[in-house]
PDB file of C-alpha atoms in Angstrom:
ATOM      1  CA  MET A  69      -0.274   0.378   0.260  1.00  0.00           C
ATOM      2  CA  LYS A  70       1.510   3.312  -0.969  1.00  0.00           C
ATOM      3  CA  ARG A  71      -1.691   5.670  -0.307  1.00  0.00           C
ATOM      4  CA  PHE A  72      -4.438   5.391   1.991  1.00  0.00           C
ATOM      5  CA  LEU A  73      -6.940   8.089   0.868  1.00  0.00           C
ATOM      6  CA  THR A  74     -10.129   6.670  -0.513  1.00  0.00           C
ATOM      7  CA  VAL A  75     -12.146   2.772   0.680  1.00  0.00           C
ATOM      8  CA  GLY A  76     -10.299   1.767  -2.652  1.00  0.00           C
ATOM      9  CA  ASP A  77      -7.188   2.176  -1.363  1.00  0.00           C
ATOM     10  CA  ILE A  78      -7.889  -0.711   1.576  1.00  0.00           C
ATOM     11  CA  GLY A  79      -9.350  -3.666  -0.523  1.00  0.00           C
ATOM     12  CA  ASN A  80     -11.690  -6.595  -0.241  1.00  0.00           C
ATOM     13  CA  LEU A  81     -13.374  -5.163   3.342  1.00  0.00           C
ATOM     14  CA  SER A  82     -13.875  -7.991   4.519  1.00  0.00           C
ATOM     15  CA  ASP A  83     -10.372  -8.996   4.609  1.00  0.00           C
ATOM     16  CA  ALA A  84      -9.443  -5.742   6.043  1.00  0.00           C
ATOM     17  CA  LEU A  85     -11.689  -6.428   8.584  1.00  0.00           C
ATOM     18  CA  ALA A  86     -10.453  -9.321   9.527  1.00  0.00           C
ATOM     19  CA  GLU A  87      -6.674  -8.294   9.673  1.00  0.00           C
ATOM     20  CA  ALA A  88      -8.222  -5.288  11.903  1.00  0.00           C
ATOM     21  CA  LYS A  89      -9.901  -8.113  13.884  1.00  0.00           C
ATOM     22  CA  GLN A  90      -6.287  -9.878  14.532  1.00  0.00           C
ATOM     23  CA  VAL A  91      -4.771  -6.646  14.810  1.00  0.00           C
ATOM     24  CA  LYS A  92      -7.133  -5.597  18.006  1.00  0.00           C
ATOM     25  CA  GLN A  93      -6.418  -8.881  19.861  1.00  0.00           C
ATOM     26  CA  THR A  94      -2.642  -8.877  19.360  1.00  0.00           C
ATOM     27  CA  PRO A  95      -1.540  -5.164  19.024  1.00  0.00           C
ATOM     28  CA  PHE A  96       2.532  -5.888  19.339  1.00  0.00           C
ATOM     29  CA  ALA A  97       2.521  -9.108  17.284  1.00  0.00           C
ATOM     30  CA  TRP A  98       4.320  -7.004  14.117  1.00  0.00           C
ATOM     31  CA  GLN A  99       6.841  -4.802  16.226  1.00  0.00           C
ATOM     32  CA  GLU A 100       9.885  -6.559  13.927  1.00  0.00           C
ATOM     33  CA  LEU A 101       8.109  -4.400  11.222  1.00  0.00           C
ATOM     34  CA  GLY A 102       8.791  -1.290  12.177  1.00  0.00           C
ATOM     35  CA  ARG A 103      12.246  -1.599  13.899  1.00  0.00           C
ATOM     36  CA  ASN A 104      14.432   1.041  13.089  1.00  0.00           C
ATOM     37  CA  LYS A 105      11.410   2.638  10.927  1.00  0.00           C
ATOM     38  CA  THR A 106      10.249   6.770  11.066  1.00  0.00           C
ATOM     39  CA  ILE A 107       6.503   7.735  10.616  1.00  0.00           C
ATOM     40  CA  ILE A 108       6.743  11.599  10.437  1.00  0.00           C
ATOM     41  CA  LEU A 109       2.754  13.059  11.368  1.00  0.00           C
ATOM     42  CA  VAL A 110       2.027  16.384   9.605  1.00  0.00           C
ATOM     43  CA  PHE A 111      -0.746  18.736  11.107  1.00  0.00           C
ATOM     44  CA  PHE A 112      -1.694  21.660   9.409  1.00  0.00           C
ATOM     45  CA  ASN A 113      -4.831  21.562  12.112  1.00  0.00           C
ATOM     46  CA  SER A 114      -5.546  20.703  15.579  1.00  0.00           C
ATOM     47  CA  SER A 115      -6.284  16.874  16.313  1.00  0.00           C
ATOM     48  CA  LEU A 116      -6.797  14.982  19.428  1.00  0.00           C
ATOM     49  CA  ARG A 117      -7.706  11.082  18.462  1.00  0.00           C
ATOM     50  CA  THR A 118      -6.507  11.252  15.078  1.00  0.00           C
ATOM     51  CA  ARG A 119      -2.764  12.364  16.627  1.00  0.00           C
ATOM     52  CA  LEU A 120      -3.316  10.170  19.419  1.00  0.00           C
ATOM     53  CA  SER A 121      -4.230   7.323  18.145  1.00  0.00           C
ATOM     54  CA  SER A 122      -1.810   7.729  15.192  1.00  0.00           C
ATOM     55  CA  GLN A 123       1.079   8.033  17.477  1.00  0.00           C
ATOM     56  CA  ARG A 124      -0.099   4.993  19.047  1.00  0.00           C
ATOM     57  CA  ALA A 125      -0.894   2.090  16.660  1.00  0.00           C
ATOM     58  CA  ALA A 126       2.779   3.351  14.929  1.00  0.00           C
ATOM     59  CA  GLN A 127       4.099   2.618  18.549  1.00  0.00           C
ATOM     60  CA  ASN A 128       2.150  -0.831  18.601  1.00  0.00           C
ATOM     61  CA  LEU A 129       3.900  -1.952  15.141  1.00  0.00           C
ATOM     62  CA  GLY A 130       8.001  -0.379  16.765  1.00  0.00           C
ATOM     63  CA  MET A 131       8.004   2.326  14.690  1.00  0.00           C
ATOM     64  CA  ASN A 132       9.692   5.886  15.628  1.00  0.00           C
ATOM     65  CA  THR A 133       7.363   8.587  15.628  1.00  0.00           C
ATOM     66  CA  ILE A 134       7.926  12.163  14.564  1.00  0.00           C
ATOM     67  CA  VAL A 135       5.158  14.918  14.677  1.00  0.00           C
ATOM     68  CA  LEU A 136       5.379  18.506  12.881  1.00  0.00           C
ATOM     69  CA  ASN A 137       2.682  20.986  14.115  1.00  0.00           C
ATOM     70  CA  ILE A 138       3.134  23.141  10.518  1.00  0.00           C
ATOM     71  CA  ASN A 139       2.859  27.551  11.365  1.00  0.00           C
ATOM     72  CA  GLU A 140       3.861  26.322  14.963  1.00  0.00           C
ATOM     73  CA  ASP A 141       7.165  23.684  14.655  1.00  0.00           C
ATOM     74  CA  SER A 142       8.136  24.971  11.367  1.00  0.00           C
ATOM     75  CA  TRP A 143       8.634  27.472   8.984  1.00  0.00           C
ATOM     76  CA  LYS A 144       5.145  28.881   8.070  1.00  0.00           C
ATOM     77  CA  LEU A 145       4.743  26.964   4.550  1.00  0.00           C
ATOM     78  CA  GLU A 146       3.466  28.192   1.077  1.00  0.00           C
ATOM     79  CA  THR A 147       0.754  25.313  -0.362  1.00  0.00           C
ATOM     80  CA  GLU A 148       0.296  27.380  -3.531  1.00  0.00           C
ATOM     81  CA  LEU A 149       2.281  26.648  -6.805  1.00  0.00           C
ATOM     82  CA  GLY A 150       2.720  29.789  -8.853  1.00  0.00           C
ATOM     83  CA  VAL A 151       2.685  32.308  -6.074  1.00  0.00           C
ATOM     84  CA  ILE A 152       5.266  34.962  -5.961  1.00  0.00           C
ATOM     85  CA  MET A 153       6.644  34.635  -2.291  1.00  0.00           C
ATOM     86  CA  ASP A 154       6.854  37.984  -1.154  1.00  0.00           C
ATOM     87  CA  GLY A 155       4.010  37.723   2.109  1.00  0.00           C
ATOM     88  CA  ASP A 156       4.594  35.819   5.902  1.00  0.00           C
ATOM     89  CA  LYS A 157       5.516  32.316   4.342  1.00  0.00           C
ATOM     90  CA  THR A 158       8.831  30.957   4.611  1.00  0.00           C
ATOM     91  CA  GLU A 159       9.123  28.175   3.007  1.00  0.00           C
ATOM     92  CA  HIS A 160       7.397  26.128  -0.072  1.00  0.00           C
ATOM     93  CA  LEU A 161       5.906  22.907   0.249  1.00  0.00           C
ATOM     94  CA  ARG A 162       7.469  22.127  -3.415  1.00  0.00           C
ATOM     95  CA  GLU A 163      11.068  21.521  -1.313  1.00  0.00           C
ATOM     96  CA  ALA A 164       9.460  21.013   2.218  1.00  0.00           C
ATOM     97  CA  ILE A 165       7.754  17.266   1.503  1.00  0.00           C
ATOM     98  CA  PRO A 166      10.862  16.627  -0.500  1.00  0.00           C
ATOM     99  CA  VAL A 167      13.049  17.402   2.498  1.00  0.00           C
ATOM    100  CA  ILE A 168      10.377  15.953   5.701  1.00  0.00           C
ATOM    101  CA  GLY A 169      10.388  12.358   3.415  1.00  0.00           C
ATOM    102  CA  SER A 170      14.139  12.006   3.274  1.00  0.00           C
ATOM    103  CA  TYR A 171      13.552  11.827   7.214  1.00  0.00           C
ATOM    104  CA  ALA A 172      10.998   9.553   7.085  1.00  0.00           C
ATOM    105  CA  ASP A 173       9.537   5.970   6.139  1.00  0.00           C
ATOM    106  CA  ILE A 174       5.766   6.768   5.922  1.00  0.00           C
ATOM    107  CA  ILE A 175       3.994   9.797   6.107  1.00  0.00           C
ATOM    108  CA  GLY A 176       0.571  10.758   7.729  1.00  0.00           C
ATOM    109  CA  VAL A 177      -1.571  14.490   6.747  1.00  0.00           C
ATOM    110  CA  ARG A 178      -3.847  16.008   7.910  1.00  0.00           C
ATOM    111  CA  SER A 179      -4.666  19.185   6.409  1.00  0.00           C
ATOM    112  CA  PHE A 180      -8.777  20.309   6.542  1.00  0.00           C
ATOM    113  CA  ALA A 181     -10.359  21.501   3.985  1.00  0.00           C
ATOM    114  CA  ARG A 182      -9.961  25.680   3.773  1.00  0.00           C
ATOM    115  CA  PHE A 183     -13.759  26.957   2.120  1.00  0.00           C
ATOM    116  CA  GLU A 184     -11.625  29.573   0.028  1.00  0.00           C
ATOM    117  CA  SER A 185     -12.238  27.309  -3.263  1.00  0.00           C
ATOM    118  CA  ARG A 186     -13.771  24.067  -3.634  1.00  0.00           C
ATOM    119  CA  THR A 187     -11.704  23.415  -6.591  1.00  0.00           C
ATOM    120  CA  PHE A 188      -8.414  23.641  -4.488  1.00  0.00           C
ATOM    121  CA  ASP A 189     -10.116  21.481  -1.461  1.00  0.00           C
ATOM    122  CA  TYR A 190     -11.460  18.565  -3.891  1.00  0.00           C
ATOM    123  CA  GLU A 191      -8.350  18.039  -5.930  1.00  0.00           C
ATOM    124  CA  GLU A 192      -6.624  17.825  -2.359  1.00  0.00           C
ATOM    125  CA  THR A 193      -4.196  20.294  -3.532  1.00  0.00           C
ATOM    126  CA  ILE A 194      -1.880  19.835  -0.053  1.00  0.00           C
ATOM    127  CA  LEU A 195      -1.975  16.141   0.325  1.00  0.00           C
ATOM    128  CA  GLN A 196      -1.851  15.184  -3.675  1.00  0.00           C
ATOM    129  CA  GLN A 197       1.779  17.245  -3.401  1.00  0.00           C
ATOM    130  CA  PHE A 198       2.575  14.904  -0.323  1.00  0.00           C
ATOM    131  CA  ILE A 199       1.737  12.120  -2.603  1.00  0.00           C
ATOM    132  CA  GLU A 200       3.902  13.334  -5.378  1.00  0.00           C
ATOM    133  CA  TYR A 201       7.190  14.645  -4.224  1.00  0.00           C
ATOM    134  CA  SER A 202       7.860  12.957  -1.081  1.00  0.00           C
ATOM    135  CA  GLY A 203       8.708   9.583  -2.345  1.00  0.00           C
ATOM    136  CA  CYS A 204       7.030   7.743   0.721  1.00  0.00           C
ATOM    137  CA  PRO A 205       3.760   6.430   1.409  1.00  0.00           C
ATOM    138  CA  VAL A 206       1.058   8.824   2.792  1.00  0.00           C
ATOM    139  CA  ILE A 207      -1.200   7.983   4.730  1.00  0.00           C
ATOM    140  CA  SER A 208      -4.572  10.816   5.092  1.00  0.00           C
ATOM    141  CA  LEU A 209      -4.753  11.806   8.492  1.00  0.00           C
ATOM    142  CA  GLU A 210      -8.120  13.785   7.023  1.00  0.00           C
ATOM    143  CA  SER A 211      -7.799  15.553   3.998  1.00  0.00           C
ATOM    144  CA  ALA A 212     -10.201  18.156   2.375  1.00  0.00           C
ATOM    145  CA  THR A 213     -12.501  15.920   0.996  1.00  0.00           C
ATOM    146  CA  ARG A 214     -12.109  12.925   3.290  1.00  0.00           C
ATOM    147  CA  HIS A 215     -11.334  11.405   6.670  1.00  0.00           C
ATOM    148  CA  PRO A 216     -10.493   7.526   5.761  1.00  0.00           C
ATOM    149  CA  CYS A 217      -8.637   6.461   9.322  1.00  0.00           C
ATOM    150  CA  GLN A 218     -11.813   7.573  10.952  1.00  0.00           C
ATOM    151  CA  ALA A 219     -14.358   5.373   8.135  1.00  0.00           C
ATOM    152  CA  PHE A 220     -12.644   2.287   8.630  1.00  0.00           C
ATOM    153  CA  ALA A 221     -12.768   2.736  12.495  1.00  0.00           C
ATOM    154  CA  ASP A 222     -16.429   3.125  12.244  1.00  0.00           C
ATOM    155  CA  LEU A 223     -17.100   0.429   9.849  1.00  0.00           C
ATOM    156  CA  ILE A 224     -14.612  -1.865  12.431  1.00  0.00           C
ATOM    157  CA  THR A 225     -17.117  -0.248  15.208  1.00  0.00           C
ATOM    158  CA  ILE A 226     -20.505  -1.425  13.003  1.00  0.00           C
ATOM    159  CA  GLU A 227     -19.151  -5.143  12.439  1.00  0.00           C
ATOM    160  CA  GLU A 228     -18.805  -5.322  16.319  1.00  0.00           C
ATOM    161  CA  TYR A 229     -22.053  -3.838  17.428  1.00  0.00           C
ATOM    162  CA  LYS A 230     -24.209  -4.924  14.722  1.00  0.00           C
ATOM    163  CA  ARG A 231     -26.995  -7.270  15.524  1.00  0.00           C
ATOM    164  CA  VAL A 232     -27.741  -8.498  12.514  1.00  0.00           C
ATOM    165  CA  ALA A 233     -26.342  -9.318   9.109  1.00  0.00           C
ATOM    166  CA  ARG A 234     -27.005  -6.143   6.846  1.00  0.00           C
ATOM    167  CA  PRO A 235     -27.940  -3.581   9.362  1.00  0.00           C
ATOM    168  CA  LYS A 236     -29.659  -0.361   8.775  1.00  0.00           C
ATOM    169  CA  VAL A 237     -27.123   2.774   8.920  1.00  0.00           C
ATOM    170  CA  VAL A 238     -28.253   6.124   8.849  1.00  0.00           C
ATOM    171  CA  LEU A 239     -25.602   9.489   8.363  1.00  0.00           C
ATOM    172  CA  SER A 240     -27.968  12.043  10.002  1.00  0.00           C
ATOM    173  CA  TRP A 241     -26.990  15.437   9.006  1.00  0.00           C
ATOM    174  CA  ALA A 242     -27.433  17.561  12.503  1.00  0.00           C
ATOM    175  CA  PRO A 243     -26.386  21.604  13.325  1.00  0.00           C
ATOM    176  CA  HIS A 244     -23.386  23.173  14.314  1.00  0.00           C
ATOM    177  CA  PRO A 245     -22.267  26.713  15.083  1.00  0.00           C
ATOM    178  CA  LYS A 246     -19.460  26.620  12.407  1.00  0.00           C
ATOM    179  CA  ALA A 247     -18.936  25.740   8.964  1.00  0.00           C
ATOM    180  CA  LEU A 248     -17.533  22.596   9.079  1.00  0.00           C
ATOM    181  CA  PRO A 249     -15.936  20.501   6.192  1.00  0.00           C
ATOM    182  CA  GLN A 250     -17.650  17.406   4.404  1.00  0.00           C
ATOM    183  CA  ALA A 251     -14.545  14.773   4.813  1.00  0.00           C
ATOM    184  CA  VAL A 252     -15.825  12.998   7.841  1.00  0.00           C
ATOM    185  CA  PRO A 253     -19.650  12.334   5.847  1.00  0.00           C
ATOM    186  CA  ASN A 254     -17.942  12.199   2.374  1.00  0.00           C
ATOM    187  CA  SER A 255     -15.835   8.820   3.647  1.00  0.00           C
ATOM    188  CA  PHE A 256     -18.434   7.329   5.786  1.00  0.00           C
ATOM    189  CA  ALA A 257     -20.981   7.356   3.085  1.00  0.00           C
ATOM    190  CA  GLU A 258     -17.814   6.319   0.548  1.00  0.00           C
ATOM    191  CA  TRP A 259     -17.395   3.198   3.050  1.00  0.00           C
ATOM    192  CA  MET A 260     -20.902   2.588   3.617  1.00  0.00           C
ATOM    193  CA  LYS A 261     -21.666   2.524   0.452  1.00  0.00           C
ATOM    194  CA  VAL A 262     -19.172  -0.659  -0.123  1.00  0.00           C
ATOM    195  CA  ALA A 263     -20.052  -2.269   3.141  1.00  0.00           C
ATOM    196  CA  ASP A 264     -22.724  -4.989   3.845  1.00  0.00           C
ATOM    197  CA  VAL A 265     -25.320  -2.480   5.033  1.00  0.00           C
ATOM    198  CA  ASN A 266     -28.363  -1.031   4.542  1.00  0.00           C
ATOM    199  CA  PHE A 267     -27.185   2.466   4.234  1.00  0.00           C
ATOM    200  CA  VAL A 268     -29.367   6.019   4.146  1.00  0.00           C
ATOM    201  CA  ILE A 269     -28.658   9.928   4.349  1.00  0.00           C
ATOM    202  CA  THR A 270     -30.905  12.158   5.875  1.00  0.00           C
ATOM    203  CA  CYS A 271     -30.439  16.462   5.767  1.00  0.00           C
ATOM    204  CA  PRO A 272     -31.843  19.034   4.583  1.00  0.00           C
ATOM    205  CA  GLU A 273     -32.207  20.384   0.970  1.00  0.00           C
ATOM    206  CA  GLY A 274     -28.843  22.224   0.155  1.00  0.00           C
ATOM    207  CA  TYR A 275     -26.472  19.517   1.932  1.00  0.00           C
ATOM    208  CA  ASP A 276     -26.526  17.131  -0.269  1.00  0.00           C
ATOM    209  CA  LEU A 277     -22.903  15.906  -0.580  1.00  0.00           C
ATOM    210  CA  ALA A 278     -20.427  15.828  -3.802  1.00  0.00           C
ATOM    211  CA  PRO A 279     -22.624  14.114  -6.563  1.00  0.00           C
ATOM    212  CA  ASP A 280     -20.278  11.196  -6.664  1.00  0.00           C
ATOM    213  CA  ILE A 281     -20.741  10.659  -3.166  1.00  0.00           C
ATOM    214  CA  MET A 282     -24.529  10.524  -3.362  1.00  0.00           C
ATOM    215  CA  ALA A 283     -24.237   8.474  -6.184  1.00  0.00           C
ATOM    216  CA  GLY A 284     -25.659   4.992  -5.235  1.00  0.00           C
ATOM    217  CA  ALA A 285     -26.620   5.958  -1.770  1.00  0.00           C
ATOM    218  CA  ARG A 286     -30.239   6.269  -0.707  1.00  0.00           C
ATOM    219  CA  LEU A 287     -31.207   9.788   0.169  1.00  0.00           C
ATOM    220  CA  GLU A 288     -34.075  10.307   2.830  1.00  0.00           C
ATOM    221  CA  ARG A 289     -35.167  14.403   3.131  1.00  0.00           C
ATOM    222  CA  ASP A 290     -37.667  12.800   6.415  1.00  0.00           C
ATOM    223  CA  GLN A 291     -35.361  12.503   9.128  1.00  0.00           C
ATOM    224  CA  LYS A 292     -37.853  10.378  10.853  1.00  0.00           C
ATOM    225  CA  LYS A 293     -39.046   8.195   8.316  1.00  0.00           C
ATOM    226  CA  ALA A 294     -34.796   7.676   7.800  1.00  0.00           C
ATOM    227  CA  PHE A 295     -34.058   6.747  11.398  1.00  0.00           C
ATOM    228  CA  GLU A 296     -37.161   4.384  11.105  1.00  0.00           C
ATOM    229  CA  GLY A 297     -35.435   0.575  11.760  1.00  0.00           C
ATOM    230  CA  ALA A 298     -32.476   1.991  11.804  1.00  0.00           C
ATOM    231  CA  ASP A 299     -29.505   0.198  13.772  1.00  0.00           C
ATOM    232  CA  PHE A 300     -26.841   2.937  13.674  1.00  0.00           C
ATOM    233  CA  ILE A 301     -27.633   6.346  13.690  1.00  0.00           C
ATOM    234  CA  TYR A 302     -23.940   8.355  12.374  1.00  0.00           C
ATOM    235  CA  ALA A 303     -24.524  12.009  13.479  1.00  0.00           C
ATOM    236  CA  LYS A 304     -23.066  14.754  11.709  1.00  0.00           C
ATOM    237  CA  ASN A 305     -22.596  18.387  10.951  1.00  0.00           C
ATOM    238  CA  TRP A 306     -21.768  19.651   7.221  1.00  0.00           C
ATOM    239  CA  SER A 307     -21.429  22.820   5.264  1.00  0.00           C
ATOM    240  CA  SER A 308     -22.710  22.981   2.174  1.00  0.00           C
ATOM    241  CA  TYR A 309     -21.247  21.643  -0.956  1.00  0.00           C
ATOM    242  CA  THR A 310     -23.478  23.580  -3.738  1.00  0.00           C
ATOM    243  CA  GLU A 311     -23.140  26.783  -2.257  1.00  0.00           C
ATOM    244  CA  TYR A 312     -19.667  25.644  -0.914  1.00  0.00           C
ATOM    245  CA  GLY A 313     -18.607  26.072   2.800  1.00  0.00           C
ATOM    246  CA  LYS A 314     -21.658  27.886   3.597  1.00  0.00           C
ATOM    247  CA  ILE A 315     -24.529  27.524   6.769  1.00  0.00           C
ATOM    248  CA  LEU A 316     -27.848  27.376   4.926  1.00  0.00           C
ATOM    249  CA  SER A 317     -29.746  26.044   8.248  1.00  0.00           C
ATOM    250  CA  LYS A 318     -29.149  25.668  12.139  1.00  0.00           C
ATOM    251  CA  ASP A 319     -32.565  23.602  12.567  1.00  0.00           C
ATOM    252  CA  ARG A 320     -32.475  21.865  15.993  1.00  0.00           C
ATOM    253  CA  SER A 321     -35.203  20.011  14.890  1.00  0.00           C
ATOM    254  CA  TRP A 322     -32.390  17.594  13.274  1.00  0.00           C
ATOM    255  CA  THR A 323     -30.442  17.671  16.739  1.00  0.00           C
ATOM    256  CA  VAL A 324     -30.823  13.730  17.750  1.00  0.00           C
ATOM    257  CA  ASP A 325     -31.973  13.320  21.111  1.00  0.00           C
ATOM    258  CA  GLN A 326     -34.308  10.536  22.531  1.00  0.00           C
ATOM    259  CA  GLU A 327     -37.256  10.988  20.813  1.00  0.00           C
ATOM    260  CA  HIS A 328     -35.370  10.898  17.691  1.00  0.00           C
ATOM    261  CA  MET A 329     -33.610   7.670  18.645  1.00  0.00           C
ATOM    262  CA  SER A 330     -37.312   6.382  20.100  1.00  0.00           C
ATOM    263  CA  TRP A 331     -37.757   6.057  16.168  1.00  0.00           C
ATOM    264  CA  THR A 332     -34.897   3.453  15.875  1.00  0.00           C
ATOM    265  CA  ASN A 333     -34.666  -0.174  16.090  1.00  0.00           C
ATOM    266  CA  ASN A 334     -32.626   0.473  19.650  1.00  0.00           C
ATOM    267  CA  ALA A 335     -29.793   1.996  17.222  1.00  0.00           C
ATOM    268  CA  LYS A 336     -26.436   2.493  18.615  1.00  0.00           C
ATOM    269  CA  PHE A 337     -25.321   6.127  18.490  1.00  0.00           C
ATOM    270  CA  MET A 338     -22.366   6.635  16.840  1.00  0.00           C
ATOM    271  CA  HIS A 339     -19.826  10.308  16.141  1.00  0.00           C
ATOM    272  CA  CYS A 340     -16.722  10.926  15.246  1.00  0.00           C
ATOM    273  CA  LEU A 341     -16.053  13.095  17.602  1.00  0.00           C
ATOM    274  CA  PRO A 342     -15.522  16.094  19.646  1.00  0.00           C
ATOM    275  CA  VAL A 343     -19.372  16.569  19.020  1.00  0.00           C
ATOM    276  CA  ARG A 344     -21.073  19.757  20.285  1.00  0.00           C
ATOM    277  CA  ARG A 345     -23.525  18.812  23.190  1.00  0.00           C
ATOM    278  CA  GLY A 346     -27.167  20.321  22.663  1.00  0.00           C
ATOM    279  CA  MET A 347     -26.443  21.044  18.798  1.00  0.00           C
ATOM    280  CA  ILE A 348     -25.481  17.569  17.691  1.00  0.00           C
ATOM    281  CA  VAL A 349     -26.463  15.505  19.667  1.00  0.00           C
ATOM    282  CA  SER A 350     -28.710  15.568  23.748  1.00  0.00           C
ATOM    283  CA  ASP A 351     -26.494  14.844  26.795  1.00  0.00           C
ATOM    284  CA  GLU A 352     -29.303  11.942  27.563  1.00  0.00           C
ATOM    285  CA  VAL A 353     -28.230  10.103  24.075  1.00  0.00           C
ATOM    286  CA  ILE A 354     -25.019  10.544  23.863  1.00  0.00           C
ATOM    287  CA  ASP A 355     -24.381   9.625  27.895  1.00  0.00           C
ATOM    288  CA  GLY A 356     -27.028   7.074  27.401  1.00  0.00           C
ATOM    289  CA  PRO A 357     -26.646   2.972  27.110  1.00  0.00           C
ATOM    290  CA  ASN A 358     -26.764   2.649  23.387  1.00  0.00           C
ATOM    291  CA  SER A 359     -24.035   5.588  22.904  1.00  0.00           C
ATOM    292  CA  ILE A 360     -20.602   3.785  21.626  1.00  0.00           C
ATOM    293  CA  VAL A 361     -18.804   7.027  20.427  1.00  0.00           C
ATOM    294  CA  ILE A 362     -15.607   6.220  23.054  1.00  0.00           C
ATOM    295  CA  PRO A 363     -15.573   2.589  21.374  1.00  0.00           C
ATOM    296  CA  GLU A 364     -15.141   3.898  18.004  1.00  0.00           C
ATOM    297  CA  ALA A 365     -13.011   6.398  19.214  1.00  0.00           C
ATOM    298  CA  ALA A 366     -10.463   3.506  20.052  1.00  0.00           C
ATOM    299  CA  ASN A 367     -10.910   1.641  17.158  1.00  0.00           C
ATOM    300  CA  ARG A 368      -9.331   4.393  15.594  1.00  0.00           C
ATOM    301  CA  VAL A 369      -5.748   2.739  16.542  1.00  0.00           C
ATOM    302  CA  VAL A 370      -7.113  -0.108  15.489  1.00  0.00           C
ATOM    303  CA  SER A 371      -8.141   1.054  11.731  1.00  0.00           C
ATOM    304  CA  ALA A 372      -4.789   3.434  12.013  1.00  0.00           C
ATOM    305  CA  GLN A 373      -2.311   0.179  12.307  1.00  0.00           C
ATOM    306  CA  VAL A 374      -3.875  -1.995   9.846  1.00  0.00           C
ATOM    307  CA  VAL A 375      -2.653   0.505   7.209  1.00  0.00           C
ATOM    308  CA  MET A 376       0.702   1.389   9.043  1.00  0.00           C
ATOM    309  CA  LYS A 377       0.801  -2.155   9.255  1.00  0.00           C
ATOM    310  CA  ARG A 378       0.152  -2.557   5.198  1.00  0.00           C
ATOM    311  CA  MET A 379       2.629  -0.179   4.254  1.00  0.00           C
ATOM    312  CA  LEU A 380       5.447  -0.961   6.420  1.00  0.00           C
ATOM    313  CA  GLU A 381       5.383  -4.896   4.184  1.00  0.00           C
ATOM    314  CA  GLY A 382       5.173  -3.158   1.120  1.00  0.00           C
ATOM    315  CA  LEU A 383       9.115  -1.381   2.041  1.00  0.00           C
ATOM    316  CA  ARG A 384      10.098  -5.122   3.019  1.00  0.00           C
TER     317      ARG A 384
END
């Protein structure tokens, strides 16, 4: 494996889930794979679960880990090509990336959508430069358009908690005071469409995801109808794709509370975290017995470790 950005990069999902189960049961069994290997985790944006889970996964595999916080630990980096660097940016990614690559065996990159240009974001301008110029395998630790480690962990969690062979999984938009990227819902939808689940997206008008993400997914505008018979509810906010980066609604009737969960088949509640209580979900739901947000977060170590393990095996 040379890169990890989309569900297509992981290959057969049944094989990946079986490998994840094995990794979770014996996390230290492959420490020789990472011996004398170094992973550099590059963060353009803040992080808690991604940072800690990636470091833990690498250490489970015996790797050395270096964390680089861009614009805090390094020079300010220019990301645009063809610009005159007469501002506050001291170094260009075009030089920084191959330098980072010369120190690393694997690179992880976290770079959020900027909402300045949908083209810039959806072309994955920053991540693609790491793939092209680093000379190393590259893991997306959340990019402008996708968060594959999160979606893989979500699928692992659904596999562990499902009560029927083909559960109904609902991705529900929820209100938020800030404009958030589409990366998490994009990846979740992308992975659920391939997984053996009955997948439904519910969101207000104006909040459809990108056409290629929506393709093949069932869309239900009526949130109550979407929730009926659901086994898993994944609540998440995202800003508009068509009116890119804009907040079109803060309708609190979409907040997942006990009434919403009563429409389901005693569904488990999921969220990638961090979560705005009272906006995305009520305290009663996220603190309730059907909330699996903590084991979901714990599986971030597992998903990251499977990806890193495969990349290390490719380096042998």
